Every structure is written in C-alpha cells, then in structure tokens.
Coordinates of C-alpha atoms and ligand atoms in Angstrom, one line a residue:
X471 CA -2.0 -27.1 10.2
X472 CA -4.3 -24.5 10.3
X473 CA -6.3 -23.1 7.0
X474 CA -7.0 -19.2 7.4
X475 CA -10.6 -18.4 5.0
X476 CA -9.1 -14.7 4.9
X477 CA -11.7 -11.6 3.7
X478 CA -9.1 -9.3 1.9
X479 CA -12.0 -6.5 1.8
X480 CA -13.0 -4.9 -1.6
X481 CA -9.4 -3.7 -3.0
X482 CA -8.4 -0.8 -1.0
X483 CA -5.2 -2.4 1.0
X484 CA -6.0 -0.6 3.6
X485 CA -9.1 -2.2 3.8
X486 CA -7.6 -6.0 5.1
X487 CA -8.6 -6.2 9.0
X488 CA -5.9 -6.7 11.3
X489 CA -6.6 -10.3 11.9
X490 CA -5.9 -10.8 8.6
X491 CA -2.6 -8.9 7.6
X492 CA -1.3 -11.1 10.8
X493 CA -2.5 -14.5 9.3
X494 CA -0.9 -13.1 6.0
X495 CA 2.5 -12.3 7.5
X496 CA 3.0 -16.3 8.2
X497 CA 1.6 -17.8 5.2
X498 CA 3.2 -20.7 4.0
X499 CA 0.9 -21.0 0.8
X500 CA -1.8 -18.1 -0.2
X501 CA -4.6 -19.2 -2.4
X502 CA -5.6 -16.0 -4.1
X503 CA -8.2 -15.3 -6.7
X504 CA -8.4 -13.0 -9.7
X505 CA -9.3 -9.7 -8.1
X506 CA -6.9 -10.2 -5.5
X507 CA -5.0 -6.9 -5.1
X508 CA -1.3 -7.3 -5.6
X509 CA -0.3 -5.3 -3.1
X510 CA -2.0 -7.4 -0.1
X511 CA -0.1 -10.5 -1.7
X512 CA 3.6 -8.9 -0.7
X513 CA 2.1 -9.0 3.1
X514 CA 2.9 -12.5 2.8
X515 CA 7.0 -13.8 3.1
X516 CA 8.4 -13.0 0.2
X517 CA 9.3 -17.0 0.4
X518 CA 5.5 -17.8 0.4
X519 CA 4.0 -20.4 -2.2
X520 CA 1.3 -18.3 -4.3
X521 CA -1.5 -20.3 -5.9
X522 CA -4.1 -18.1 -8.3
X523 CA -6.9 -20.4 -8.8
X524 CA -9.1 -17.1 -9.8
X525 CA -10.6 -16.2 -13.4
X526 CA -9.3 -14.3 -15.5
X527 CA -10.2 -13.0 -19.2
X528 CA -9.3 -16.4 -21.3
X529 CA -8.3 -18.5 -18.7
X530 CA -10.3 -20.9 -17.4
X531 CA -10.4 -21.0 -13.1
X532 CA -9.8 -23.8 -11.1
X533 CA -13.1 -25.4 -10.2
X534 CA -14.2 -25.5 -7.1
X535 CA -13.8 -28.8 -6.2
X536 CA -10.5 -28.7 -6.9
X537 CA -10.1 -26.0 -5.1
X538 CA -11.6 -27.2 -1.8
X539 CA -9.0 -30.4 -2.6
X540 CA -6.0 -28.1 -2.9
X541 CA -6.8 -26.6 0.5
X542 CA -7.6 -29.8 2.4
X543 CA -4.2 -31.6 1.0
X544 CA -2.1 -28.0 1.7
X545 CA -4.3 -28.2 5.2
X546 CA -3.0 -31.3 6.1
X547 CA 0.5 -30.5 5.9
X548 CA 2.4 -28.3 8.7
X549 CA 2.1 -25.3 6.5
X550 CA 0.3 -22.2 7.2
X551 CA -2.6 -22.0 4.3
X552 CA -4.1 -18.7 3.6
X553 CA -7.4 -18.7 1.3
X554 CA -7.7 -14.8 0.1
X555 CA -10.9 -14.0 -0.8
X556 CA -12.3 -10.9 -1.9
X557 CA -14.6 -9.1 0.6
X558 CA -15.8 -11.1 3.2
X559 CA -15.2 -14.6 2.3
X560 CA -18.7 -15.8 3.5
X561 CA -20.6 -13.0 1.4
X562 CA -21.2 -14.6 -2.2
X563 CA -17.6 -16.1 -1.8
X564 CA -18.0 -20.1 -2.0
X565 CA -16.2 -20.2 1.5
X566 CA -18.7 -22.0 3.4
X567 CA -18.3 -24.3 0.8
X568 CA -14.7 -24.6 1.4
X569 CA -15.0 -24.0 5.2
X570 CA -17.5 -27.2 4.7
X571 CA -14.5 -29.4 3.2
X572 CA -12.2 -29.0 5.1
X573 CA -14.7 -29.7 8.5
X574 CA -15.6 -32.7 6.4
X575 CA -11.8 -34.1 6.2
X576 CA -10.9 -32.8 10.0
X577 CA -8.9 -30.3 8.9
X578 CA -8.7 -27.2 10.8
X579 CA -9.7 -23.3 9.8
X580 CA -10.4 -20.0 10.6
X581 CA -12.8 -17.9 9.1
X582 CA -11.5 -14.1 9.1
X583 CA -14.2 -12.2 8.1
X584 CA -13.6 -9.3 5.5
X585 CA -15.2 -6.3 4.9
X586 CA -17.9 -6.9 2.1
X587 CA -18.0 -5.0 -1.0
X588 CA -21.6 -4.8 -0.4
X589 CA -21.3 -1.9 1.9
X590 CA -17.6 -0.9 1.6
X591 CA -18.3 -0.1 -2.5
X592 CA -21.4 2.6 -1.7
X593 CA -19.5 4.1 1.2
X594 CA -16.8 4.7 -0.9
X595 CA -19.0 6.1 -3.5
X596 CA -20.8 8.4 -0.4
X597 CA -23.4 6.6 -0.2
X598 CA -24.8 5.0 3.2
X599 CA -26.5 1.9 2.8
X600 CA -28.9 2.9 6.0
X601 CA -30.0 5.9 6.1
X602 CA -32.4 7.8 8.9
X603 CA -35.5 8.9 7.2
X604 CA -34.2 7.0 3.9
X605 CA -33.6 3.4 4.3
X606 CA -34.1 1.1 7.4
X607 CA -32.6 -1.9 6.3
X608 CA -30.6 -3.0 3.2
X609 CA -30.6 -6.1 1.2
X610 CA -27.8 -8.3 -0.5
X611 CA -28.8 -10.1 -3.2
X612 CA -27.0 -11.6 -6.1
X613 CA -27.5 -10.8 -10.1
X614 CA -25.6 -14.0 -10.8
X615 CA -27.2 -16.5 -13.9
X616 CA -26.2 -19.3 -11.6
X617 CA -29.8 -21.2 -12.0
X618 CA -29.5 -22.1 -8.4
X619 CA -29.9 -18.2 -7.3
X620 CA -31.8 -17.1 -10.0
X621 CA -34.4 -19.9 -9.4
X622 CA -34.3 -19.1 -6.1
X623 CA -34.4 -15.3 -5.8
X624 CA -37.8 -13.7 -4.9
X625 CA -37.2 -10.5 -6.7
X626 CA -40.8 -9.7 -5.7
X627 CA -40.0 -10.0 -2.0
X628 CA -36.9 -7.7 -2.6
X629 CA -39.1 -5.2 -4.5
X630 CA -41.6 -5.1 -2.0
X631 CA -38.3 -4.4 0.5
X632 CA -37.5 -2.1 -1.8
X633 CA -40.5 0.0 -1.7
X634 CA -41.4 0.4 2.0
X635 CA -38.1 1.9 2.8
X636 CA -35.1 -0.6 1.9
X637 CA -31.9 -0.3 0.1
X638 CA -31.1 -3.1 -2.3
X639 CA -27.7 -3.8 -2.9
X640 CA -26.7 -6.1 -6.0
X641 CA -23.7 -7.9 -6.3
X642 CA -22.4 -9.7 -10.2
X643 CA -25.3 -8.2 -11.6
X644 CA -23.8 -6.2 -14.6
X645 CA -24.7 -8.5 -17.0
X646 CA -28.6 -8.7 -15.6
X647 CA -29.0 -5.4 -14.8
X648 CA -32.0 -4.9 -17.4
X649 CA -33.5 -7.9 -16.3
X650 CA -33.3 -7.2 -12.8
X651 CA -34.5 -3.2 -12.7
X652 CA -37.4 -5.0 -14.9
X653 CA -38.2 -7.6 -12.3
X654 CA -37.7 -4.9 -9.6
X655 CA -40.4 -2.2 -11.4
X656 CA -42.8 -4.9 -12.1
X657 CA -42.6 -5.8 -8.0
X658 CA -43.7 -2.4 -7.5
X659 CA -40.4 -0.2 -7.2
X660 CA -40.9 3.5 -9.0
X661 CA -39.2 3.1 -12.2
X662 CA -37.5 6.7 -11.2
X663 CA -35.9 5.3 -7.8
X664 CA -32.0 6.1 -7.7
X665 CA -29.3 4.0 -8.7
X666 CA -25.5 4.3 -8.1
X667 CA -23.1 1.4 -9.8
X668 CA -19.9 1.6 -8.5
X669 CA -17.4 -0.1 -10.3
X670 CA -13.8 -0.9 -9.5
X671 CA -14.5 0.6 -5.7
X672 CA -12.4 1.6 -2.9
X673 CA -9.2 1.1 -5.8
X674 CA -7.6 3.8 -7.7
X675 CA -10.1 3.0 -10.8
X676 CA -13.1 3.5 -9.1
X677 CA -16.2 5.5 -11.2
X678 CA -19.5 5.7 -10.1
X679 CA -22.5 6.3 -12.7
X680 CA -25.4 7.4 -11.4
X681 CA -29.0 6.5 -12.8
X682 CA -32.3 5.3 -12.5
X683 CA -34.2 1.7 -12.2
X684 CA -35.9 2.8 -15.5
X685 CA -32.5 3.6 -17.0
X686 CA -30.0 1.3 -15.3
X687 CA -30.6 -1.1 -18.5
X688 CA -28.9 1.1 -21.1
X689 CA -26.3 2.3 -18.8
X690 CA -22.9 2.0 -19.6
X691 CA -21.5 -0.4 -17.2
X692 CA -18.6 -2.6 -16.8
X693 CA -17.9 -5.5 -14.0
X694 CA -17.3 -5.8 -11.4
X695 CA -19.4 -3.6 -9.8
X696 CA -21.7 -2.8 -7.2
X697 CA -25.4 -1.7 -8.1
X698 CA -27.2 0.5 -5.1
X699 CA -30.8 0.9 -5.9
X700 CA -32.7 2.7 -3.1
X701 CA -33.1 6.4 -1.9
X702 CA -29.9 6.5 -0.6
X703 CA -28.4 6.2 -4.1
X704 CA -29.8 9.2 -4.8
X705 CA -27.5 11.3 -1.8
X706 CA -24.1 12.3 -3.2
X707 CA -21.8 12.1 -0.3
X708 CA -18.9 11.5 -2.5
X709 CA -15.0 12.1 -0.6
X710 CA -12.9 9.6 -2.4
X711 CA -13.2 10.3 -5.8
X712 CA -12.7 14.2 -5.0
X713 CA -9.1 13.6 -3.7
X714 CA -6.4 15.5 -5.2
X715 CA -4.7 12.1 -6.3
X716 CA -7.6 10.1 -6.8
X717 CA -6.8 7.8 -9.3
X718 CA -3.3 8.1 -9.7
X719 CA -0.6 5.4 -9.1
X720 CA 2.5 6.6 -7.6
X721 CA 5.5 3.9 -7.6
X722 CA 7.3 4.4 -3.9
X723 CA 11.0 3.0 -4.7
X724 CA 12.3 4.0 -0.6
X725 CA 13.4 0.4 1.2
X726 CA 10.1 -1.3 2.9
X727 CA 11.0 -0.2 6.7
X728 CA 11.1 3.7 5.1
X729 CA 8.4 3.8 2.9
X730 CA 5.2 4.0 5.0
X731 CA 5.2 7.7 5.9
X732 CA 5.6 8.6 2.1
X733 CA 2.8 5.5 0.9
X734 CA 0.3 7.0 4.3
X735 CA 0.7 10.3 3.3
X736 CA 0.2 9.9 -0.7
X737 CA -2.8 7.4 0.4
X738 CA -4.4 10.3 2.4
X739 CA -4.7 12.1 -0.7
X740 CA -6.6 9.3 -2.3
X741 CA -3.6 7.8 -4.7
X742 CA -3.0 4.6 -5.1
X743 CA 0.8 3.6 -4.7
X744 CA 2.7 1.0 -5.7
X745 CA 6.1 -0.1 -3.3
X746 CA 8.6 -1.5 -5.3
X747 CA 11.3 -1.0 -2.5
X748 CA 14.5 -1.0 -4.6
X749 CA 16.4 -0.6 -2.0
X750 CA 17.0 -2.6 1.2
X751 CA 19.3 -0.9 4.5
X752 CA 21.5 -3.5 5.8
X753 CA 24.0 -3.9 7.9
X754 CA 27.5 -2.6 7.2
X755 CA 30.2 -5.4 6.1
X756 CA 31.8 -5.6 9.1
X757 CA 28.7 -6.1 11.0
X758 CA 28.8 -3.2 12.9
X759 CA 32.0 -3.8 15.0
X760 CA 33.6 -0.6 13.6
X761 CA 30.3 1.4 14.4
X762 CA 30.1 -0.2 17.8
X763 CA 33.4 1.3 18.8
X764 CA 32.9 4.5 18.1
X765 CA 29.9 4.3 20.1
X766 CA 32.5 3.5 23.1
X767 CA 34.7 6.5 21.6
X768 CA 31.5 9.0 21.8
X769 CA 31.2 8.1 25.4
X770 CA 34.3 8.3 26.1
X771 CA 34.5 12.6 24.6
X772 CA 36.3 11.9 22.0
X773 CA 34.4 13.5 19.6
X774 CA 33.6 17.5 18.9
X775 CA 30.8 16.5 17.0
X776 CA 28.7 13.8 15.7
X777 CA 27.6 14.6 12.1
X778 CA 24.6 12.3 10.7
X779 CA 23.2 12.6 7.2
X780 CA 20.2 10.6 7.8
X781 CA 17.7 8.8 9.8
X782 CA 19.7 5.8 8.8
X783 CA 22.6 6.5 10.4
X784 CA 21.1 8.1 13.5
X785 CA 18.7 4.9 13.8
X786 CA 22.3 2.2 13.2
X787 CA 24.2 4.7 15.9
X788 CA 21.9 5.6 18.6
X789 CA 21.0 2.1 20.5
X790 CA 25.0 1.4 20.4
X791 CA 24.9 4.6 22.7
X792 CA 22.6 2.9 25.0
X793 CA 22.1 6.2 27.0
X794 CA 21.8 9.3 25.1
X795 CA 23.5 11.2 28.0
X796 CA 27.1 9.3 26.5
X797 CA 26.9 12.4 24.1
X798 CA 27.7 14.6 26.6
X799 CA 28.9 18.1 25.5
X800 CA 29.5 16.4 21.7
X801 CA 27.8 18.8 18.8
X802 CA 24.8 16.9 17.0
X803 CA 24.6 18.2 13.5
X804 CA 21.9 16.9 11.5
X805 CA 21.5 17.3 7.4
X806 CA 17.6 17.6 7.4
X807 CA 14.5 17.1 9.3
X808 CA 13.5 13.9 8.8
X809 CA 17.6 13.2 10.5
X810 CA 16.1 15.5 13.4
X811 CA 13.0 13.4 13.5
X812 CA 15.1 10.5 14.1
X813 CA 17.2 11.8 16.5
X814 CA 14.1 12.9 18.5
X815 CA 12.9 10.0 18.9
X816 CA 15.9 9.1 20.9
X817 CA 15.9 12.3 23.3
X818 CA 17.9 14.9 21.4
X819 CA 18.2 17.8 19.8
X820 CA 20.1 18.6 16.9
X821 CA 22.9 21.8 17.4
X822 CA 22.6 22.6 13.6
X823 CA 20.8 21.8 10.9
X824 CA 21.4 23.8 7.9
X825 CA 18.7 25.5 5.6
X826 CA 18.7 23.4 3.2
X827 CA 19.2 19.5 3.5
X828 CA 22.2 18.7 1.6
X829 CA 25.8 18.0 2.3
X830 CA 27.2 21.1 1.1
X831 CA 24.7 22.9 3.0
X832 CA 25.4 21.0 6.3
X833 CA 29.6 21.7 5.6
X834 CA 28.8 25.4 5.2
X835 CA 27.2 25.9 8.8
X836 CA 29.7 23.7 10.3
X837 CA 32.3 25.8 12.2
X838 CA 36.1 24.9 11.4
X839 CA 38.1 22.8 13.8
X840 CA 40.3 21.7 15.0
X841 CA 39.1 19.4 16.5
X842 CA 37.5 15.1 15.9
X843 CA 34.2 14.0 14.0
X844 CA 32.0 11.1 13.8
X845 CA 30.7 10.7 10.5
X846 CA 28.5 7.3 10.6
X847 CA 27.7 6.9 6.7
X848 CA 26.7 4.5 4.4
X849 CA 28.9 2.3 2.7
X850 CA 28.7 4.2 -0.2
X851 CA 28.5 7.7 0.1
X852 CA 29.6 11.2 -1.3
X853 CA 32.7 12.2 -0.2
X854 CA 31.6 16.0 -0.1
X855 CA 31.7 16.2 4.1
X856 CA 34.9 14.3 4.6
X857 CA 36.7 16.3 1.9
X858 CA 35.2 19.6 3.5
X859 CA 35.4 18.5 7.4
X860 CA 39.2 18.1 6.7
X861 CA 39.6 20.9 4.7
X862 CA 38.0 23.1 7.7
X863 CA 40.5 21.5 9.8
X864 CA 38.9 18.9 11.3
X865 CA 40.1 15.0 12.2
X866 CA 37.2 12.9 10.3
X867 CA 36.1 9.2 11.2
X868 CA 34.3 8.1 8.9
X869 CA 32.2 4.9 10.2
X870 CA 30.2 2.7 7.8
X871 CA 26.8 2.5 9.2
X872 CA 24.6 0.3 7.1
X873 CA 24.5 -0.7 3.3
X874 CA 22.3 0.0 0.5
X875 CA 21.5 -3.5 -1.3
X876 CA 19.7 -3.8 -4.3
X877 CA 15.9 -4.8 -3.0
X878 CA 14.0 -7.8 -4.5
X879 CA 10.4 -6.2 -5.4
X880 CA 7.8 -8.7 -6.0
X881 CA 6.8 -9.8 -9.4
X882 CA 3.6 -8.3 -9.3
X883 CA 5.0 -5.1 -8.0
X884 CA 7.6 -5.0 -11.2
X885 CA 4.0 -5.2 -13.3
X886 CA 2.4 -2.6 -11.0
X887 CA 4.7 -0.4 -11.4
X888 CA 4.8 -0.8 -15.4
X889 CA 1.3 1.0 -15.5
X890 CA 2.0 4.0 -12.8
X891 CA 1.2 7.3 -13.4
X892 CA 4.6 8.4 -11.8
X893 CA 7.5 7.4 -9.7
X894 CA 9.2 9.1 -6.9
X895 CA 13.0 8.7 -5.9
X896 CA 14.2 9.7 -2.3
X897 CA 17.9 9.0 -2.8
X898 CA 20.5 8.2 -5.7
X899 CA 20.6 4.9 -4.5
X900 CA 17.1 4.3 -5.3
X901 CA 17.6 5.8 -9.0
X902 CA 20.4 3.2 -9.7
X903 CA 18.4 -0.1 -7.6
X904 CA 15.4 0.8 -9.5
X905 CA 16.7 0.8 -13.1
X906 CA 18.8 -2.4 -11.8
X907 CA 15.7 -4.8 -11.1
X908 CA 12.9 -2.8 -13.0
X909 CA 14.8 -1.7 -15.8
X910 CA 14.0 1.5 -17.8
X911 CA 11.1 0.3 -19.8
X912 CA 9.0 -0.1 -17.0
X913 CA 9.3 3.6 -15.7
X914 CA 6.3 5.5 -15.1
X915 CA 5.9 8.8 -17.3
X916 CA 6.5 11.2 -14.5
X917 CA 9.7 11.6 -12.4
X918 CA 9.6 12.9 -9.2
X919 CA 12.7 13.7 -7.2
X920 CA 13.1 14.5 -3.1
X921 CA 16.4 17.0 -4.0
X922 CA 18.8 18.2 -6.4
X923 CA 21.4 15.5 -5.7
X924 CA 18.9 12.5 -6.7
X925 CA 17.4 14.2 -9.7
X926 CA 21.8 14.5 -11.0
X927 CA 21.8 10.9 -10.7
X928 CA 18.3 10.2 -12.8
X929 CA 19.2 12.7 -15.3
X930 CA 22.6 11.2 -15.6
X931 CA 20.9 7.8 -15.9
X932 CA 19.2 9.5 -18.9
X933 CA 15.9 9.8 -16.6
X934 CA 13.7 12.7 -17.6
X935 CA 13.0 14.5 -14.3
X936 CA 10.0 16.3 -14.3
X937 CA 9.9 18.0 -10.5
X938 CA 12.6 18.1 -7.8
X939 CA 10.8 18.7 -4.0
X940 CA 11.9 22.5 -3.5
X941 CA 11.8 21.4 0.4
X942 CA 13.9 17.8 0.6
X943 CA 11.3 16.1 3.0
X944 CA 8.8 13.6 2.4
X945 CA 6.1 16.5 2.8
X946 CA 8.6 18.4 0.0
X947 CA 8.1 15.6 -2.1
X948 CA 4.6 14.4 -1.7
X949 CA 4.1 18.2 -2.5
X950 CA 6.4 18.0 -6.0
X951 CA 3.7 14.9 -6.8
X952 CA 0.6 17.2 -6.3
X953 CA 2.8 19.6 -8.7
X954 CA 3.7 17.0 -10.9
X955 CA 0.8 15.3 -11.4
X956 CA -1.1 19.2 -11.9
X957 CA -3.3 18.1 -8.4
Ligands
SAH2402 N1 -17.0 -11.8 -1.2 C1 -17.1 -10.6 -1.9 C2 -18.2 -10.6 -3.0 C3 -17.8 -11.6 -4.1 S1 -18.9 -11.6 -5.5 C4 -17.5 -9.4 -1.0 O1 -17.8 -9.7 0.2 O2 -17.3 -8.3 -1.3 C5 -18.1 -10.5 -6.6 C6 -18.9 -9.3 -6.8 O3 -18.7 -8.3 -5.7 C7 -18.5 -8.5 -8.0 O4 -19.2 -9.0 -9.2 C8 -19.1 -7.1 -7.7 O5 -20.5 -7.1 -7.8 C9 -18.7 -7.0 -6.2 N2 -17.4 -6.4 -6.0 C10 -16.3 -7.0 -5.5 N3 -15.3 -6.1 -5.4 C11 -15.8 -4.9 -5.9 C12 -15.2 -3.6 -6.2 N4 -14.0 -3.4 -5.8 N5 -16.0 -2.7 -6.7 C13 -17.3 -3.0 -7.0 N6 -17.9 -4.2 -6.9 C14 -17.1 -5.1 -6.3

C-alpha cells in the first residue's frame, strides 16, 4: 500500500506532529531506528510488526540497501508501512534515499516531515537559532567522516557565514569537533564565539555544556548531540532543564484511556514518564445487561440514591441513562472529585461528596435509610459501602460496572520502566497488575501512592511506600511526586 517516511522529531514524544501519530495508529509494520523513543513505538497497534534496522553499541545496522529493499517488498504488500525516522526524515536522514527506491519500484509514500533536531535541540536548550540583532540566518551542516560530506563541505563558506552574522548548527559532529572549530577559526570565526552542545535534547537526559570555538575541542562531550556555534549560543534562555522534574522518569501504571491527565500534568513539570498501563477497564461479565437495567430502574424512581466511587462507574452508567433528567429527584453521591469531574461532564451535580475520598468517608456523610441504592462497582470491589449502606438501613444493588483486567504493557515499556526514578499507583488494582506483568524486580526506587487504601495494598505486597497523596486526586498525587522525589 502506502509507505509513510515518518519524522518522529528529536525524542520528546510530544514532539511527533499530528500527521504522524495518525499514520502510526494504523501501522501494519514500523521500521524504526536506534534512537527511536520507545514510547512513540506503543502509538502503533499493539499487534503491529516492529523492525529495528538502527545501530546500536556492538551491533551492526542493517545497510541501507537493505533497508530501502525491506520497505519496497513490505510496500508492495497491502500493509500499512511506517519508516520512523528521527527528526525530520529528509534532514541528514537517508530518506530521500529511501523515498528514491521506492519511486524507482512504483511503490507509493508519503513523506511526513518531522521536526529537526537541528532547531528543536537549541530551543530546548534556550537557545534561538535566529535571533534579531544576533543571527539572520542559520546553517545545517554535518560533522559526519562520511568522505562524501567531508569532501564536499566548504567549511570556509560556513565560516565566512559564520562571521557576518550566522548561526552554525552541527549535526554528528562529536567525534570532529576539534577538527571542525579548527577549520571554523582558520575561516575567520573568533576563536572566543559561543558554543552550546546539547546532548540527549528535548528527553529526560538532556545536558547542555557551554563553551567556546577555541575550547569546544577539549570539551567533554558525548553523542549524540547538537553543537550551536554562533552568538546566540552565548544567550541562556534555558526553561526545560529548570523544571521541577526535569530529568526524572516517573512509571504511570493507571489503564491507557486514564492515564493522560496524570502523564500531561507530570510532563508539564518537565518529567519524563513511562505508561506501563497495568490495568485495562473492561466491560463487566455480563456485558452490561445487569447495568443496563438498572439504568431503566433509575428512570423509573426506584432509587433514593445513586452512589458512584469513581469516574469509571459514572462514565459505564451515564450513557445507559441517555437523558440525565431520568435521575429525577435520586441523590448523586460521589467518593471524590475526579467522580464529580466525571459526572460533570454529563450535566450534574453531585449531592455529597465527602471530605476525604474514600469509602468509609463517603458511608459516614450518607444519611441512613430506609430506603434503595444503586451502587454500580467494579467487579471486584471492597465490600465497605454495601456492608455500611445496609447496616444504615438501606436496600443495596450492587451492579457490576466494568472489570479490571490485567493490561499487556509493551516490551519496551516493561524495560522503560526497569530504569525509572519512581512509580505511581492510583488504585489497588494497579499494585497487584503491576507486580503481575512487571514483577518486583523491575520496580522503580520510589513509591508513590494516590491514598491510604492503595499504599495497604503495596505494603502488603511487601512494596516500600515512600509518599501517600495527602489529597486523593491526581493533583494530590502529582504533588506526593514533587514530595517524593524532593522537587
Ligand atoms: N533526521 C535527524 C538528524 C539525524 S542525524 C533530525 O532531523 O533531527 C543524527 C544527529 O542528529 C545526531 O548525531 C545529533 O547530532 C542530532 N540529534 C538527533 N537527536 C538528537 C537529540 N535528541 N539531542 C541532540 N542531538 C540530536
């Protein structure tokens, strides 16, 4: 069918275009290379073929030809090929070498362009590649040995660029550096113009080291990276790297469709974090029937009030309602915000919530009955409210609203999460799924718990828990992170 030449942008996931996350979600095959990040990989189907025909430290990379091959054969089936490429796959990528194959053999592609390293590294780093009064044009150039570029590279021209008000930006050129601020000096650049290498950027290891041309030499510097020389190197813009969680790596363990206000907010403090959903929300066993009808019961008044104990179970119950009116004069209770949140969105407004969000709480500000509840839960669930509703004199249905299954992180996830800095349960359920499929050994050294009931079930597990949220949100428990972590 179609081959996609995908930019995946410089390693921040965030950082993929929208184009390109879309092209991802129907891969058949993805062809990936070495600094692929892992986490732009799971946007695929979990089902989807992965090919790594990168480099990596010992092991040779699949030459280009064969590469170009793999993608015309794949190209020629009915599949959906994806080629990830770091950056922008036309920037010092080989894709117009691979979009040139596949023109050759009549096989059709699209190029989505990425964002390049090239600029995306220094902005990271606060540095602007343009700059009014500074720098009125910039300049891409490769420190590669490949004879081709290095034969063909007028470093003069680029110095003389470079000293009439351009910024030269210089990809793979760790390994030259000394050669190249050499080649630069002698085309007339001061030997005291700025330089910024930024390695790792836009990911949780970045570390910029500022320097000099007549200095970059003897710097300590590690690939990959992204050498700035120019005025502009000199300006220290920096916003990433002064995050409270810059740098960190926070596992998220919440089921995929729950995870993203927890992974936006704990991104917006500059982590880096890792979803390893070990949980997944399914349907209930009987596929909803029992649900359904009390649906048709609410409507009907049968119900004094309506008890949920989670987004879950307000998101499973509410579109059965078709019309929130059908609640009528029922009381809503609700165990938390994030429940209130949920039931918002649907046009209503909790009658209780109690102080603090757990069941015991939510039992206490409950009046007595007589009288008939809904209690939509998940298959497995404490038995606190149904034991306390009755006790207070109330007729309970309990209703099985959805299932927690075990979730089936991805490979690369399960090694992600191996080298976290910490880990954060929302829910029991997510204690016991995580040690299922990851197993104790590959816990992160810091614990972090949303309330009291999960961090029982982690200790009991024989988890160290090093901070429970004090408030049992998701802004409770990004909090307990900064706490944790000392940020
Ligand atoms: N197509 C890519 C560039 C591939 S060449 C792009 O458009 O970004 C690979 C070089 O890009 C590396 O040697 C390094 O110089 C630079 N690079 C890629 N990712 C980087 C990152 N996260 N931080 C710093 N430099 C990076």
């Amino acid at each position: 069918m179609t081959v996609f030449l995908v930019g995946a942008g410089p390693g921040d996931p965030g950082l993929i275009t929208v184009r390109g996350a879309e092209v991802l979600a129907r891969a058949d095959l993805v062809v990936y290379d070495r600094l692929s990040v892992a986490s732009l990989l799971d946007l695929a189907p979990a089902g989807a073929e992965r090919i790594s025909v990168g480099k990596s430290p010992g092991h040779a990379s699949m030459a280009q030809a064969d590469i170009n091959a793999l993608l015309v054969a794949r190209g020629r089936t009915d599949e959906t090929v994806v080629r990830l490429k770091g950056g922008d796959p036309f920037v010092f990528a080989r894709g117009g070498e691979e979009a040139a194959a596949l023109a050759a053999a009549g096989v059709p592609f699209e190029v989505v362009p990425g964002i390049t390293s090239a600029v995306a590294v220094p902005a990271y780093a606060g540095v602007p590649v343009t700059h009014r009064g500074l720098a009125t044009s910039f300049t891409v150039v490769t420190g590669h040995e490949d004879p081709w570029a290095a034969s063909e590279t007028d470093w003069d021209a680029v110095a003389r660029l470079g000293a009439s008000g351009g910024t030269i930006v210089v990809l793979m050129g760790v390994a030259t550096r000394g050669a190249i601020a050499e080649r630069l000096v002698r085309g007339g650049l001061a030997p005291a113009t700025p330089v910024a290498a930024v390695r790792w950027g836009t990911r949780a290891e970045q570390e910029t080291v500022r320097t000099t041309l007549a200095a970059l030499g003897d710097a300590a510097l590690e690939a990959p990276a992204t050498i700035v020389v120019g005025p502009v190197a000199g300006l220290d813009l920096a916003w990433f790297e002064r995050r409270p969680l810059f740098g960190r790596r926070i596992v998220v363990t919440r089921a995929r469709q729950q995870a993203s206000a927890l992974v936006d907010r704990l991104r917006g403090l500059g982590a880096e974090t890792i979803e390893l959903p070990a949980i997944e929300i399914a349907d209930p066993a009987d596929g909803g029937a029992a649900l359904a009808d009390a649906a048709t019961a609410v409507a009907a008044a049968t119900y004094d009030w309506v008890v949920f104990t989670s987004a879950n179970t307000v998101e499973r119950l509410m579109p059965r309602l078709r019309d929130a009116r059908a609640l009528g004069a029922t009381g809503v209770a609700a165990i938390g915000p994030g429940t209130t949140a949920a039931l918002a969105r649907f046009g209503v407004a909790a009658d209780l919530v109690p102080e603090e969000s757990v069941a015991e709480a939510l039992l206490d500000a409950l009046p007595g009955g007589p009288g008939r509840v809904l209690l939509p839960q998940a298959a497995v669930a404490r038995d606190v409210l149904p034991r306390g509703l009755a006790a207070k004199g109330w007729t309970v249905d309990v209703v099985e609203a959805y299932r927690t299954v075990t979730g089936s992180p991805s490979p690369a996830a399960l090694d992600a999460a191996a080298t976290a800095d910490a880990i954060t349960f929302t829910s029991s359920s997510t204690v016991k799924n995580f040690l299922a499929v990851a197993g104790a050994e590959r816990l992160p050294p810091v614990v972090v718990c949303i309330g009291p009931i999960t961090a029982d079930t982690a200790r009991a597990a024989g988890l160290p828990v090093d901070v429970v949220a004090d408030a049992h949100t998701i802004d409770g428990l990004v909090d307990a992170v900064c706490r944790a972590l000392g940020a």
